[in-house]
GROMACS .gro file of C-alpha atoms in nm:
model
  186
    1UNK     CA    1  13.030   9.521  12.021
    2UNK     CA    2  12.797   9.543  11.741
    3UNK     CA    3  12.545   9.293  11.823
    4UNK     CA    4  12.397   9.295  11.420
    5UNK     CA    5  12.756   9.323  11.285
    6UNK     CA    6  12.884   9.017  11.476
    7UNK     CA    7  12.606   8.836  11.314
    8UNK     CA    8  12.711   8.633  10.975
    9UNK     CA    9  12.521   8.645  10.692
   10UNK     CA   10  12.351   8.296  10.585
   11UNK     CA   11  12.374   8.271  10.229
   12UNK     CA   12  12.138   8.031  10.064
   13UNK     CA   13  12.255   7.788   9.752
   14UNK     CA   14  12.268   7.927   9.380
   15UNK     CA   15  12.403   8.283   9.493
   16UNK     CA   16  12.739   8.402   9.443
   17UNK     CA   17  12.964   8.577   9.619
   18UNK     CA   18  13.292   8.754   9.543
   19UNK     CA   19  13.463   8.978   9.840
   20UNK     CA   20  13.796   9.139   9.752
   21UNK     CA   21  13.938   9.410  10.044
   22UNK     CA   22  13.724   9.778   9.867
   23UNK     CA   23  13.402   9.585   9.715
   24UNK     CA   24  13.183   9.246   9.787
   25UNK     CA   25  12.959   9.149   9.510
   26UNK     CA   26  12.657   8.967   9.502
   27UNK     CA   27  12.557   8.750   9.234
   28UNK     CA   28  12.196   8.543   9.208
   29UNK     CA   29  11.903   8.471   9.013
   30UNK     CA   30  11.784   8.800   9.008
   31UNK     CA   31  12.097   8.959   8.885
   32UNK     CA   32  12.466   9.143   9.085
   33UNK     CA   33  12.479   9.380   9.349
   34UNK     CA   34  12.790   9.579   9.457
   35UNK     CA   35  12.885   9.710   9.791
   36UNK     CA   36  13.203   9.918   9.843
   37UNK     CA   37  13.312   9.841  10.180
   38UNK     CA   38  13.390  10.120  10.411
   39UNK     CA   39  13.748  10.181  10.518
   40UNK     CA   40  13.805   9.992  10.888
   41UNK     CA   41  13.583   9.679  10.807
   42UNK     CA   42  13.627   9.348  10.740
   43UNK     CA   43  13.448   9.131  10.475
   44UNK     CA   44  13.501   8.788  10.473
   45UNK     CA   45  13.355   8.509  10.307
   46UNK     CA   46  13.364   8.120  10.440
   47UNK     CA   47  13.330   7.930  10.166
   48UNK     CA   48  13.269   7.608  10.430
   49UNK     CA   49  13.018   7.796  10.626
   50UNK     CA   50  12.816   7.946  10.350
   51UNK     CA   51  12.783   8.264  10.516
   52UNK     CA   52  12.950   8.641  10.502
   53UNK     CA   53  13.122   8.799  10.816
   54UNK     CA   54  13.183   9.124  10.858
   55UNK     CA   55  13.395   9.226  11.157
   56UNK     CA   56  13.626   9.515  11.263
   57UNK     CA   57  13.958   9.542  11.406
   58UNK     CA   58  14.014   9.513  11.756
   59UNK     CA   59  14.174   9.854  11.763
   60UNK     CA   60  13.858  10.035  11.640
   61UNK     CA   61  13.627   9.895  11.915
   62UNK     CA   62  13.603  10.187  12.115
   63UNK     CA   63  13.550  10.425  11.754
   64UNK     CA   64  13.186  10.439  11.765
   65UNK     CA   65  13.213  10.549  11.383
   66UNK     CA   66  13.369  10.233  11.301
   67UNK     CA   67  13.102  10.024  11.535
   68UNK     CA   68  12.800  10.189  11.308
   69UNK     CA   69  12.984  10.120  11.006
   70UNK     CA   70  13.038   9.734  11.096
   71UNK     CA   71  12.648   9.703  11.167
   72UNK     CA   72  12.549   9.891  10.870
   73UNK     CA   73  12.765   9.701  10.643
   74UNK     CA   74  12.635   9.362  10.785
   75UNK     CA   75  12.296   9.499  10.741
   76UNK     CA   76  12.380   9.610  10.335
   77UNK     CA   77  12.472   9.272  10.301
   78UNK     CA   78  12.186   9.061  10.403
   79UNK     CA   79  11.974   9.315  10.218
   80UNK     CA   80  12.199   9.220   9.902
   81UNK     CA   81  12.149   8.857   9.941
   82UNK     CA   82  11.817   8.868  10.012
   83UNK     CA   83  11.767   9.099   9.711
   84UNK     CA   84  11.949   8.875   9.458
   85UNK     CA   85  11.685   8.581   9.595
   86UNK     CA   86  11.355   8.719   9.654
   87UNK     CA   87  11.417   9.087   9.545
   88UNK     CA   88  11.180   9.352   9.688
   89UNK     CA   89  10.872   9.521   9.611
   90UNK     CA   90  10.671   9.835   9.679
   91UNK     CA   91  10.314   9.898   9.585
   92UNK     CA   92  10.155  10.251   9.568
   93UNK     CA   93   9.740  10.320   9.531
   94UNK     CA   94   9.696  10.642   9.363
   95UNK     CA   95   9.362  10.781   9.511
   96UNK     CA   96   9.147  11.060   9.322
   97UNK     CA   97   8.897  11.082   9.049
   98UNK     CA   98   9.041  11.116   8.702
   99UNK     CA   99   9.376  11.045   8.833
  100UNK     CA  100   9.606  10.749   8.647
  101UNK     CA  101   9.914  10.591   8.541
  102UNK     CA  102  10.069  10.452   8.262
  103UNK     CA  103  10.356  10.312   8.145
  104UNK     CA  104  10.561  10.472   7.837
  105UNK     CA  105  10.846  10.257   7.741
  106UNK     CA  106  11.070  10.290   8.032
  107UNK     CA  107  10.883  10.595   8.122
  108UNK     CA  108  10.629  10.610   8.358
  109UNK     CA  109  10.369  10.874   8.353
  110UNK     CA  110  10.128  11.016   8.618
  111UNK     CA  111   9.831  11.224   8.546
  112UNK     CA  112   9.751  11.347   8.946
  113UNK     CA  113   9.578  11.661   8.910
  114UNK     CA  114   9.774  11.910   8.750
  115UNK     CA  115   9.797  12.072   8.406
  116UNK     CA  116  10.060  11.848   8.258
  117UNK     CA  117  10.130  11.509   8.312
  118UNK     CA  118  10.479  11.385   8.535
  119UNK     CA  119  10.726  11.176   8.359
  120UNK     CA  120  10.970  11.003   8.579
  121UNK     CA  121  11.237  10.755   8.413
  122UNK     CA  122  11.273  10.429   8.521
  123UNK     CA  123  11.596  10.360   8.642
  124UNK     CA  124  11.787  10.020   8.517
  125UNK     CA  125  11.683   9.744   8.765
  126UNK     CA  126  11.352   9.789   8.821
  127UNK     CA  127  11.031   9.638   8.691
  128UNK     CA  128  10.753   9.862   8.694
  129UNK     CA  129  10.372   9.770   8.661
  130UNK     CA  130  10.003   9.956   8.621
  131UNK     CA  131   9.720   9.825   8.702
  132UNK     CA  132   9.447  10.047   8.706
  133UNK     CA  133   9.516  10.243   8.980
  134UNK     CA  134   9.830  10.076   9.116
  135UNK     CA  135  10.152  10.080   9.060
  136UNK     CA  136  10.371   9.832   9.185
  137UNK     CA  137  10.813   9.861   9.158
  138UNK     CA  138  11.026   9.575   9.172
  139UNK     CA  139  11.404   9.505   9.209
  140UNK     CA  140  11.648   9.360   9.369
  141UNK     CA  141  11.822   9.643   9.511
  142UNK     CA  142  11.620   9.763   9.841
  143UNK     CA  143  11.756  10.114   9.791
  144UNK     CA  144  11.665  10.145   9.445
  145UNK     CA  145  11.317  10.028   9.523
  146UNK     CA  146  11.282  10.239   9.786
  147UNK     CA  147  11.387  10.521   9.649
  148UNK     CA  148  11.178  10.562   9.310
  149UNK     CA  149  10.880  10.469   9.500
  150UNK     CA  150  10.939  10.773   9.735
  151UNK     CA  151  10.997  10.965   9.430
  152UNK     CA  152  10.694  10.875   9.313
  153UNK     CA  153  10.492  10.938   9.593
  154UNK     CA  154  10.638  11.325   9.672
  155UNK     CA  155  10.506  11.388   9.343
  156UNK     CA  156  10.126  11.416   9.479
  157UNK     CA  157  10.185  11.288   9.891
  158UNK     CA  158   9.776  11.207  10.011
  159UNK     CA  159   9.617  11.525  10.164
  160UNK     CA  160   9.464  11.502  10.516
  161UNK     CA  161   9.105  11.602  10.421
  162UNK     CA  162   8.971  11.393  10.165
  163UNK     CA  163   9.256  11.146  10.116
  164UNK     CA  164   9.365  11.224   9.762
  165UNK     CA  165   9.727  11.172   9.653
  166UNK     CA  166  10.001  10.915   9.605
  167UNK     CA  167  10.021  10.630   9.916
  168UNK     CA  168  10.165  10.340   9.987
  169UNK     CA  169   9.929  10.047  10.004
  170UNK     CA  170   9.981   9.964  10.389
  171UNK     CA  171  10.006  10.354  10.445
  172UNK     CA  172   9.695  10.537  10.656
  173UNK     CA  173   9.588  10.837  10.625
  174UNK     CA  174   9.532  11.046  10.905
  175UNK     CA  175   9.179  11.252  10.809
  176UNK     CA  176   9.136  11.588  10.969
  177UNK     CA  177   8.735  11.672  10.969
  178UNK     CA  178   8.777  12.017  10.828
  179UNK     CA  179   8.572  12.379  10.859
  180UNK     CA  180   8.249  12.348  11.015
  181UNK     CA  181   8.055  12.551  10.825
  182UNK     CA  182   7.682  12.735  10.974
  183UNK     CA  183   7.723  12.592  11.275
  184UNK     CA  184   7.514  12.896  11.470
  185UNK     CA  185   7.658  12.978  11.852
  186UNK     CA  186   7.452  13.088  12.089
   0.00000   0.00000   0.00000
């Protein structure tokens, strides 16, 4: 058994949610999320318990496709819920002299070293800020946060050496020293 997917999901007052037997939708202060639900699993909603469960069929217990599918949609779930309530957030440094970022109506622009600046859209759902040198992405959908702010980052990852580039604000660097140069052997 999938000891995630057995788990239900506790969800919290002022969020709404709608489960029919393809899709389960999500709806809270921070706007609607959508889930199609894989072929095999379950969705359920208890309206007395205020909580989602996701199960499978007894049949598929021994399909370890259909196991990873129950866990994984248990797991999309709570991310959903929690998304719609708190929502999620990344925040990237961008480290190097002359480097920047700006905003552009719902375009956001990087100057990171090369010839031309980077444009990268938005996407719908996110909130994107600048200040100075950091850029921070909100949203409610984990994916979508997740995913723009990786875009962002492969667009100049740090460098080893002197640490210039596109991070995450936990991330560390790992610095290599580098040529020794004039060092005389004897």
């Amino acid at each position: 058994m999938s000891r995630i997917g057995k788990q239900p999901v506790a969800v919290p007052a002022g969020v709404k949610v709608a489960v029919s037997a393809a899709e389960a939708s999500v709806t809270g202060p921070l706007g609607t999320l959508k889930l199609r639900v894989p072929q095999g699993v379950r969705v359920a909603w208890a309206e007395s318990e205020k909580a989602i469960k996701v199960s499978i069929p007894e049949s598929e217990m021994e399909n370890a496709q259909a196991r990873a599918l129950w866990g994984s949609t248990r797991a999309h779930l709570r991310n959903m819920v929690e998304g719609v309530t708190k929502g999620y957030q990344e925040q990237l440094e961008i480290v190097g002299v002359g480097w920047s970022a700006s905003l552009a109506g719902k375009k956001l622009k990087l100057v990171v070293g090369y010839a031309n600046p980077i444009e990268l859209e938005v996407p719908a759902g996110l909130t994107v800020t600048v200040e100075k040198q950091n850029i921070v992405v909100k949203g409610a959908d984990r994916g979508l946060v997740g995913s723009f702010s990786s875009q962002v980052r492969s667009k100049r990852k740090p460098e080893p050496y002197n640490g210039k580039g596109i991070k995450y604000q936990n991330e560390v660097i790992k610095r290599k020293q580098g040529k020794q140069f004039g060092a005389a052997t004897a």
